[in-house]
């Protein structure tokens, strides 16, 4: 059976690099592989293992191994083996690219269908829920400790939205079951890394929901927050994570729009679709990008301008889907 250890025989110095703006899957897969290799380091006569990643939120502090991750890319160390995790292309490596460029051997482990197969060895499983799911299959199950299992579990729950997104398969759940058998505190891992919010984050969430309003026959929900509010709560835009998803699950809503002020006359717009509206088309029109059901862009002007410019694009798509009459009737009533 193919194992990641087959690829690193004889390597003295190993580096593991995750992608820019690391997410749970990136952090989970890197710490899982790091801990696994650390446990067999002496046996394989490995001298050192470094892990590099940009800084991330403290909701991942409960993962063991995160304390060893290096966030400054100042060292010019040259490695025998470079392992990239959860990166679809070289530009996703950020500052870690220099270690890729100088390494003797490069390995790319990922699950993005768009992966550009940029390394010497590419282990890309496009139908896997997460890189953590891919990593699990490359490790010897007997050597997966409770700590490693927790890292892998966190990656899987983050990329599947706690087993909710359609990338969740029977295999994903079977792996999750095996990880639970390792004795991980799965409820706590889910709560603390995924759902938990600070008091401020909850205050902001409440405020954004209070300020929301429905348009286009109650099929579209919109909310916004300006910089004064963020300053009042001493909050940063990352404290608004999750607002758009809460707006999206409003019953009857097809499209959710969340807008926050980046700078004077400059707004970040997040778009989500529950149905057939392709929000990426709208985001791309305004210079942004994304997927059919989740997209975003940055827009200039007053908040009123931003909303008034967005609405016709949503309306056009809704009209195509439901026919003009429905929307016009509801608006006129
Ligand atoms: Mn991933």
mmCIF file of C-alpha atoms and ligand atoms in Angstrom:
data_model
loop_
_atom_site.group_PDB
_atom_site.id
_atom_site.type_symbol
_atom_site.label_atom_id
_atom_site.label_comp_id
_atom_site.label_asym_id
_atom_site.label_seq_id
_atom_site.Cartn_x
_atom_site.Cartn_y
_atom_site.Cartn_z
ATOM 1 C CA UNK A 1 0.000 0.000 0.000
ATOM 2 C CA UNK A 2 1.297 3.429 -0.924
ATOM 3 C CA UNK A 3 2.390 5.484 2.084
ATOM 4 C CA UNK A 4 3.742 8.996 2.395
ATOM 5 C CA UNK A 5 6.802 7.557 4.180
ATOM 6 C CA UNK A 6 7.796 5.751 0.937
ATOM 7 C CA UNK A 7 8.522 9.145 -0.573
ATOM 8 C CA UNK A 8 10.775 10.494 2.152
ATOM 9 C CA UNK A 9 13.226 7.631 2.606
ATOM 10 C CA UNK A 10 16.707 9.039 3.230
ATOM 11 C CA UNK A 11 15.524 12.648 3.662
ATOM 12 C CA UNK A 12 17.228 14.546 6.485
ATOM 13 C CA UNK A 13 15.396 17.838 6.350
ATOM 14 C CA UNK A 14 11.700 18.012 5.614
ATOM 15 C CA UNK A 15 9.446 21.026 5.291
ATOM 16 C CA UNK A 16 5.650 21.082 5.277
ATOM 17 C CA UNK A 17 3.906 24.175 3.882
ATOM 18 C CA UNK A 18 0.214 25.097 3.898
ATOM 19 C CA UNK A 19 -1.576 27.697 1.795
ATOM 20 C CA UNK A 20 -1.986 31.443 2.262
ATOM 21 C CA UNK A 21 -4.842 32.425 4.616
ATOM 22 C CA UNK A 22 -4.854 28.926 6.171
ATOM 23 C CA UNK A 23 -8.190 27.245 6.879
ATOM 24 C CA UNK A 24 -9.049 24.297 9.126
ATOM 25 C CA UNK A 25 -8.189 21.691 6.511
ATOM 26 C CA UNK A 26 -4.826 23.278 5.841
ATOM 27 C CA UNK A 27 -3.946 23.570 9.543
ATOM 28 C CA UNK A 28 -5.330 20.112 10.333
ATOM 29 C CA UNK A 29 -3.496 18.324 7.516
ATOM 30 C CA UNK A 30 -0.184 20.077 8.242
ATOM 31 C CA UNK A 31 -0.281 19.353 11.977
ATOM 32 C CA UNK A 32 -1.420 15.757 11.375
ATOM 33 C CA UNK A 33 1.462 15.008 9.026
ATOM 34 C CA UNK A 34 3.910 16.922 11.215
ATOM 35 C CA UNK A 35 3.014 14.969 14.359
ATOM 36 C CA UNK A 36 3.021 11.678 12.447
ATOM 37 C CA UNK A 37 6.507 12.288 11.055
ATOM 38 C CA UNK A 38 7.794 13.576 14.408
ATOM 39 C CA UNK A 39 6.737 10.292 16.015
ATOM 40 C CA UNK A 40 8.764 8.237 13.505
ATOM 41 C CA UNK A 41 11.553 10.785 13.024
ATOM 42 C CA UNK A 42 14.282 8.775 14.758
ATOM 43 C CA UNK A 43 13.286 5.533 13.102
ATOM 44 C CA UNK A 44 13.545 7.177 9.653
ATOM 45 C CA UNK A 45 16.695 9.108 10.666
ATOM 46 C CA UNK A 46 15.104 12.448 9.874
ATOM 47 C CA UNK A 47 17.034 15.383 11.373
ATOM 48 C CA UNK A 48 14.409 18.095 11.284
ATOM 49 C CA UNK A 49 10.825 18.782 10.268
ATOM 50 C CA UNK A 50 9.626 22.359 9.850
ATOM 51 C CA UNK A 51 6.063 23.542 9.226
ATOM 52 C CA UNK A 52 5.335 26.943 7.685
ATOM 53 C CA UNK A 53 2.046 28.770 7.440
ATOM 54 C CA UNK A 54 0.675 32.318 7.670
ATOM 55 C CA UNK A 55 -0.843 33.240 11.080
ATOM 56 C CA UNK A 56 -4.426 32.067 11.796
ATOM 57 C CA UNK A 57 -7.175 32.464 14.397
ATOM 58 C CA UNK A 58 -6.839 31.186 17.961
ATOM 59 C CA UNK A 59 -9.861 28.900 17.457
ATOM 60 C CA UNK A 60 -7.264 26.385 16.246
ATOM 61 C CA UNK A 61 -5.153 26.575 19.411
ATOM 62 C CA UNK A 62 -6.724 23.326 20.641
ATOM 63 C CA UNK A 63 -4.895 21.361 17.926
ATOM 64 C CA UNK A 64 -1.651 19.883 19.189
ATOM 65 C CA UNK A 65 1.314 20.755 17.039
ATOM 66 C CA UNK A 66 0.111 24.291 16.174
ATOM 67 C CA UNK A 67 2.594 25.736 18.671
ATOM 68 C CA UNK A 68 5.471 24.449 16.503
ATOM 69 C CA UNK A 69 4.249 26.053 13.259
ATOM 70 C CA UNK A 70 6.572 28.780 11.988
ATOM 71 C CA UNK A 71 4.858 31.956 10.796
ATOM 72 C CA UNK A 72 7.931 33.926 9.732
ATOM 73 C CA UNK A 73 9.487 32.860 6.457
ATOM 74 C CA UNK A 74 12.873 34.466 7.145
ATOM 75 C CA UNK A 75 15.029 31.320 7.165
ATOM 76 C CA UNK A 76 16.710 30.335 3.888
ATOM 77 C CA UNK A 77 17.028 26.682 4.808
ATOM 78 C CA UNK A 78 17.258 24.241 1.900
ATOM 79 C CA UNK A 79 15.243 21.039 2.359
ATOM 80 C CA UNK A 80 15.540 17.506 1.033
ATOM 81 C CA UNK A 81 11.777 17.126 0.794
ATOM 82 C CA UNK A 82 9.127 19.816 0.462
ATOM 83 C CA UNK A 83 5.510 18.779 1.134
ATOM 84 C CA UNK A 84 2.663 21.078 0.104
ATOM 85 C CA UNK A 85 -0.729 20.448 1.701
ATOM 86 C CA UNK A 86 -4.150 21.699 0.531
ATOM 87 C CA UNK A 87 -2.601 23.990 -2.150
ATOM 88 C CA UNK A 88 -4.107 23.877 -5.632
ATOM 89 C CA UNK A 89 -1.333 25.870 -7.334
ATOM 90 C CA UNK A 90 2.087 27.352 -6.666
ATOM 91 C CA UNK A 91 0.795 30.879 -6.002
ATOM 92 C CA UNK A 92 -1.159 29.459 -3.028
ATOM 93 C CA UNK A 93 2.154 28.744 -1.288
ATOM 94 C CA UNK A 94 2.809 32.454 -0.688
ATOM 95 C CA UNK A 95 6.178 33.005 0.994
ATOM 96 C CA UNK A 96 6.634 29.232 1.248
ATOM 97 C CA UNK A 97 7.390 29.175 -2.482
ATOM 98 C CA UNK A 98 11.089 29.786 -1.850
ATOM 99 C CA UNK A 99 11.405 26.477 0.004
ATOM 100 C CA UNK A 100 9.641 24.745 -2.889
ATOM 101 C CA UNK A 101 12.072 26.294 -5.372
ATOM 102 C CA UNK A 102 15.194 25.134 -3.530
ATOM 103 C CA UNK A 103 14.024 21.712 -2.312
ATOM 104 C CA UNK A 104 15.554 18.559 -3.788
ATOM 105 C CA UNK A 105 12.203 16.797 -4.024
ATOM 106 C CA UNK A 106 8.683 18.206 -3.951
ATOM 107 C CA UNK A 107 5.417 16.523 -3.010
ATOM 108 C CA UNK A 108 1.934 17.950 -3.537
ATOM 109 C CA UNK A 109 -0.961 16.482 -1.537
ATOM 110 C CA UNK A 110 -4.369 17.999 -2.197
ATOM 111 C CA UNK A 111 -8.025 17.491 -3.098
ATOM 112 C CA UNK A 112 -8.809 20.463 -5.382
ATOM 113 C CA UNK A 113 -9.984 19.417 -8.835
ATOM 114 C CA UNK A 114 -8.201 22.510 -10.184
ATOM 115 C CA UNK A 115 -4.805 21.351 -8.828
ATOM 116 C CA UNK A 116 -2.065 22.167 -11.334
ATOM 117 C CA UNK A 117 0.095 19.122 -10.406
ATOM 118 C CA UNK A 118 3.066 21.428 -9.807
ATOM 119 C CA UNK A 119 5.359 19.089 -7.832
ATOM 120 C CA UNK A 120 7.631 16.111 -8.582
ATOM 121 C CA UNK A 121 5.094 13.857 -6.920
ATOM 122 C CA UNK A 122 1.435 14.800 -7.018
ATOM 123 C CA UNK A 123 -1.033 13.034 -4.836
ATOM 124 C CA UNK A 124 -4.327 14.716 -5.679
ATOM 125 C CA UNK A 125 -7.652 13.049 -4.915
ATOM 126 C CA UNK A 126 -10.331 15.298 -6.389
ATOM 127 C CA UNK A 127 -13.303 13.451 -4.907
ATOM 128 C CA UNK A 128 -11.958 13.563 -1.354
ATOM 129 C CA UNK A 129 -13.775 15.936 0.993
ATOM 130 C CA UNK A 130 -10.554 17.449 2.256
ATOM 131 C CA UNK A 131 -6.784 17.174 2.245
ATOM 132 C CA UNK A 132 -7.162 15.621 5.699
ATOM 133 C CA UNK A 133 -9.140 12.781 4.138
ATOM 134 C CA UNK A 134 -6.317 12.302 1.591
ATOM 135 C CA UNK A 135 -3.676 12.404 4.335
ATOM 136 C CA UNK A 136 -5.536 9.813 6.413
ATOM 137 C CA UNK A 137 -5.151 7.284 3.614
ATOM 138 C CA UNK A 138 -1.425 7.970 3.295
ATOM 139 C CA UNK A 139 -0.719 7.188 6.940
ATOM 140 C CA UNK A 140 -0.358 3.885 8.697
ATOM 141 C CA UNK A 141 -3.550 3.586 10.747
ATOM 142 C CA UNK A 142 -1.796 1.973 13.699
ATOM 143 C CA UNK A 143 0.475 4.997 14.027
ATOM 144 C CA UNK A 144 -2.352 7.529 14.092
ATOM 145 C CA UNK A 145 -2.433 8.780 17.671
ATOM 146 C CA UNK A 146 -5.373 10.518 19.326
ATOM 147 C CA UNK A 147 -3.667 13.888 18.674
ATOM 148 C CA UNK A 148 -3.150 13.131 14.976
ATOM 149 C CA UNK A 149 -6.750 11.898 14.745
ATOM 150 C CA UNK A 150 -7.978 15.207 16.222
ATOM 151 C CA UNK A 151 -6.029 17.199 13.597
ATOM 152 C CA UNK A 152 -7.475 15.141 10.752
ATOM 153 C CA UNK A 153 -10.997 15.359 12.203
ATOM 154 C CA UNK A 154 -10.799 19.153 12.434
ATOM 155 C CA UNK A 155 -9.727 19.397 8.786
ATOM 156 C CA UNK A 156 -12.618 17.221 7.678
ATOM 157 C CA UNK A 157 -15.273 19.096 9.685
ATOM 158 C CA UNK A 158 -14.038 22.462 8.393
ATOM 159 C CA UNK A 159 -14.020 21.513 4.710
ATOM 160 C CA UNK A 160 -17.375 19.709 4.915
ATOM 161 C CA UNK A 161 -19.083 22.343 7.115
ATOM 162 C CA UNK A 162 -19.435 19.628 9.777
ATOM 163 C CA UNK A 163 -20.446 16.892 7.309
ATOM 164 C CA UNK A 164 -23.018 19.150 5.632
ATOM 165 C CA UNK A 165 -21.565 20.096 2.228
ATOM 166 C CA UNK A 166 -22.040 17.782 -0.730
ATOM 167 C CA UNK A 167 -18.354 16.809 -0.720
ATOM 168 C CA UNK A 168 -19.206 14.574 2.275
ATOM 169 C CA UNK A 169 -19.158 10.917 1.208
ATOM 170 C CA UNK A 170 -19.630 7.532 2.818
ATOM 171 C CA UNK A 171 -15.847 7.332 2.919
ATOM 172 C CA UNK A 172 -15.612 10.689 4.721
ATOM 173 C CA UNK A 173 -17.964 9.426 7.413
ATOM 174 C CA UNK A 174 -16.198 6.079 7.644
ATOM 175 C CA UNK A 175 -12.886 7.858 8.217
ATOM 176 C CA UNK A 176 -14.563 10.140 10.772
ATOM 177 C CA UNK A 177 -15.840 7.034 12.547
ATOM 178 C CA UNK A 178 -12.350 5.560 12.722
ATOM 179 C CA UNK A 179 -11.053 8.848 14.105
ATOM 180 C CA UNK A 180 -13.770 8.813 16.792
ATOM 181 C CA UNK A 181 -12.561 5.313 17.694
ATOM 182 C CA UNK A 182 -9.203 6.874 18.544
ATOM 183 C CA UNK A 183 -10.915 8.589 21.470
ATOM 184 C CA UNK A 184 -10.985 12.187 20.235
ATOM 185 C CA UNK A 185 -13.233 14.723 21.990
ATOM 186 C CA UNK A 186 -15.211 15.301 18.798
ATOM 187 C CA UNK A 187 -18.004 17.482 20.256
ATOM 188 C CA UNK A 188 -15.465 19.832 21.769
ATOM 189 C CA UNK A 189 -13.368 19.906 18.582
ATOM 190 C CA UNK A 190 -16.436 20.902 16.548
ATOM 191 C CA UNK A 191 -17.678 23.513 19.037
ATOM 192 C CA UNK A 192 -14.367 25.161 19.787
ATOM 193 C CA UNK A 193 -12.856 25.203 16.311
ATOM 194 C CA UNK A 194 -15.989 25.679 14.196
ATOM 195 C CA UNK A 195 -19.040 27.065 15.972
ATOM 196 C CA UNK A 196 -17.665 29.006 18.929
ATOM 197 C CA UNK A 197 -17.870 32.794 18.694
ATOM 198 C CA UNK A 198 -16.565 35.523 20.926
ATOM 199 C CA UNK A 199 -19.084 37.746 22.705
ATOM 200 C CA UNK A 200 -18.241 40.561 20.273
ATOM 201 C CA UNK A 201 -18.764 38.292 17.278
ATOM 202 C CA UNK A 202 -22.184 37.327 18.598
ATOM 203 C CA UNK A 203 -23.060 40.982 19.255
ATOM 204 C CA UNK A 204 -22.127 41.840 15.679
ATOM 205 C CA UNK A 205 -24.048 38.859 14.339
ATOM 206 C CA UNK A 206 -27.154 39.984 16.229
ATOM 207 C CA UNK A 207 -26.786 43.507 14.984
ATOM 208 C CA UNK A 208 -26.375 42.416 11.343
ATOM 209 C CA UNK A 209 -29.477 40.209 11.588
ATOM 210 C CA UNK A 210 -31.494 43.051 13.181
ATOM 211 C CA UNK A 211 -30.501 45.423 10.379
ATOM 212 C CA UNK A 212 -31.257 42.990 7.565
ATOM 213 C CA UNK A 213 -34.108 43.538 5.137
ATOM 214 C CA UNK A 214 -35.860 41.582 2.391
ATOM 215 C CA UNK A 215 -36.270 42.660 -1.238
ATOM 216 C CA UNK A 216 -37.459 41.198 -4.559
ATOM 217 C CA UNK A 217 -40.513 39.424 -3.175
ATOM 218 C CA UNK A 218 -38.696 38.308 -0.020
ATOM 219 C CA UNK A 219 -36.374 36.173 -2.127
ATOM 220 C CA UNK A 220 -33.306 38.274 -1.358
ATOM 221 C CA UNK A 221 -31.968 39.284 2.066
ATOM 222 C CA UNK A 222 -29.485 42.109 2.485
ATOM 223 C CA UNK A 223 -27.521 43.338 5.469
ATOM 224 C CA UNK A 224 -24.571 45.636 5.958
ATOM 225 C CA UNK A 225 -22.208 46.978 8.573
ATOM 226 C CA UNK A 226 -20.131 50.145 8.455
ATOM 227 C CA UNK A 227 -16.717 50.927 9.886
ATOM 228 C CA UNK A 228 -18.114 52.965 12.797
ATOM 229 C CA UNK A 229 -19.794 49.825 14.109
ATOM 230 C CA UNK A 230 -16.653 47.729 13.736
ATOM 231 C CA UNK A 231 -14.659 50.429 15.531
ATOM 232 C CA UNK A 232 -17.245 50.639 18.305
ATOM 233 C CA UNK A 233 -16.878 46.908 18.976
ATOM 234 C CA UNK A 234 -13.098 47.034 18.342
ATOM 235 C CA UNK A 235 -13.746 44.298 15.794
ATOM 236 C CA UNK A 236 -12.059 43.289 12.563
ATOM 237 C CA UNK A 237 -13.743 41.986 9.393
ATOM 238 C CA UNK A 238 -12.913 38.387 10.402
ATOM 239 C CA UNK A 239 -15.300 38.891 13.335
ATOM 240 C CA UNK A 240 -18.059 39.000 10.705
ATOM 241 C CA UNK A 241 -17.387 35.439 9.532
ATOM 242 C CA UNK A 242 -20.608 33.476 9.562
ATOM 243 C CA UNK A 243 -22.980 36.451 9.180
ATOM 244 C CA UNK A 244 -23.560 35.711 5.486
ATOM 245 C CA UNK A 245 -24.267 32.037 6.246
ATOM 246 C CA UNK A 246 -26.831 32.953 8.900
ATOM 247 C CA UNK A 247 -28.527 35.326 6.434
ATOM 248 C CA UNK A 248 -28.534 32.583 3.809
ATOM 249 C CA UNK A 249 -30.514 30.120 5.935
ATOM 250 C CA UNK A 250 -33.446 32.541 6.257
ATOM 251 C CA UNK A 251 -36.528 30.616 5.144
ATOM 252 C CA UNK A 252 -37.674 31.450 1.625
ATOM 253 C CA UNK A 253 -34.530 33.362 0.708
ATOM 254 C CA UNK A 254 -32.785 32.541 -2.574
ATOM 255 C CA UNK A 255 -29.921 35.001 -2.355
ATOM 256 C CA UNK A 256 -28.165 36.535 0.645
ATOM 257 C CA UNK A 257 -26.035 39.650 0.357
ATOM 258 C CA UNK A 258 -23.777 40.920 3.109
ATOM 259 C CA UNK A 259 -21.870 44.158 2.735
ATOM 260 C CA UNK A 260 -19.248 45.716 4.982
ATOM 261 C CA UNK A 261 -17.302 48.910 4.652
ATOM 262 C CA UNK A 262 -13.599 48.469 3.928
ATOM 263 C CA UNK A 263 -12.755 52.164 3.535
ATOM 264 C CA UNK A 264 -14.586 55.356 2.621
ATOM 265 C CA UNK A 265 -16.808 54.617 -0.378
ATOM 266 C CA UNK A 266 -15.430 51.080 -0.618
ATOM 267 C CA UNK A 267 -17.418 47.964 0.302
ATOM 268 C CA UNK A 268 -16.756 44.247 0.461
ATOM 269 C CA UNK A 269 -19.748 42.305 -0.830
ATOM 270 C CA UNK A 270 -20.395 38.626 -0.042
ATOM 271 C CA UNK A 271 -23.041 36.748 -2.019
ATOM 272 C CA UNK A 272 -24.665 33.369 -1.357
ATOM 273 C CA UNK A 273 -27.258 31.467 -3.349
ATOM 274 C CA UNK A 274 -29.578 28.715 -2.171
ATOM 275 C CA UNK A 275 -31.157 27.985 -5.526
ATOM 276 C CA UNK A 276 -30.451 28.527 -9.207
ATOM 277 C CA UNK A 277 -29.095 32.068 -9.079
ATOM 278 C CA UNK A 278 -25.417 31.986 -10.079
ATOM 279 C CA UNK A 279 -23.883 34.589 -7.764
ATOM 280 C CA UNK A 280 -20.431 34.169 -9.310
ATOM 281 C CA UNK A 281 -21.792 35.875 -12.464
ATOM 282 C CA UNK A 282 -22.757 38.903 -10.369
ATOM 283 C CA UNK A 283 -19.433 38.981 -8.510
ATOM 284 C CA UNK A 284 -17.433 38.639 -11.737
ATOM 285 C CA UNK A 285 -19.418 41.512 -13.321
ATOM 286 C CA UNK A 286 -18.234 43.752 -10.476
ATOM 287 C CA UNK A 287 -14.629 42.562 -10.680
ATOM 288 C CA UNK A 288 -14.768 39.783 -8.076
ATOM 289 C CA UNK A 289 -15.092 36.029 -8.320
ATOM 290 C CA UNK A 290 -16.106 32.812 -6.629
ATOM 291 C CA UNK A 291 -18.383 29.862 -7.136
ATOM 292 C CA UNK A 292 -22.006 29.463 -8.305
ATOM 293 C CA UNK A 293 -23.352 29.459 -4.742
ATOM 294 C CA UNK A 294 -20.727 31.575 -2.966
ATOM 295 C CA UNK A 295 -18.965 34.598 -4.398
ATOM 296 C CA UNK A 296 -17.724 38.056 -3.506
ATOM 297 C CA UNK A 297 -16.486 41.350 -4.866
ATOM 298 C CA UNK A 298 -15.375 44.815 -3.806
ATOM 299 C CA UNK A 299 -17.525 47.779 -4.892
ATOM 300 C CA UNK A 300 -17.129 51.541 -4.743
ATOM 301 C CA UNK A 301 -19.636 54.306 -4.073
ATOM 302 C CA UNK A 302 -22.109 54.885 -1.264
ATOM 303 C CA UNK A 303 -23.856 51.951 0.413
ATOM 304 C CA UNK A 304 -27.014 52.963 -1.451
ATOM 305 C CA UNK A 305 -25.171 52.863 -4.775
ATOM 306 C CA UNK A 306 -23.754 49.442 -4.004
ATOM 307 C CA UNK A 307 -27.160 47.980 -3.152
ATOM 308 C CA UNK A 308 -28.874 49.689 -6.088
ATOM 309 C CA UNK A 309 -26.219 48.399 -8.472
ATOM 310 C CA UNK A 310 -26.441 44.839 -7.180
ATOM 311 C CA UNK A 311 -30.208 44.396 -7.099
ATOM 312 C CA UNK A 312 -30.890 44.539 -10.864
ATOM 313 C CA UNK A 313 -28.363 41.744 -11.433
ATOM 314 C CA UNK A 314 -30.109 39.497 -8.939
ATOM 315 C CA UNK A 315 -33.503 40.513 -10.312
ATOM 316 C CA UNK A 316 -32.520 39.648 -13.888
ATOM 317 C CA UNK A 317 -31.509 36.145 -12.883
ATOM 318 C CA UNK A 318 -34.622 35.633 -10.736
ATOM 319 C CA UNK A 319 -36.774 36.812 -13.668
ATOM 320 C CA UNK A 320 -35.100 34.263 -15.930
ATOM 321 C CA UNK A 321 -35.763 31.518 -13.409
ATOM 322 C CA UNK A 322 -39.323 32.420 -12.351
ATOM 323 C CA UNK A 323 -40.558 34.627 -15.169
ATOM 324 C CA UNK A 324 -41.055 38.380 -14.972
ATOM 325 C CA UNK A 325 -44.617 38.309 -13.730
ATOM 326 C CA UNK A 326 -43.925 36.721 -10.379
ATOM 327 C CA UNK A 327 -41.374 39.257 -9.255
ATOM 328 C CA UNK A 328 -43.309 42.227 -10.624
ATOM 329 C CA UNK A 329 -46.524 41.057 -8.954
ATOM 330 C CA UNK A 330 -44.946 40.660 -5.560
ATOM 331 C CA UNK A 331 -43.143 43.971 -5.769
ATOM 332 C CA UNK A 332 -46.345 45.734 -6.773
ATOM 333 C CA UNK A 333 -48.420 44.265 -3.971
HETATM 334 MN MN1 LIG B 1 -9.147 21.743 1.746
#
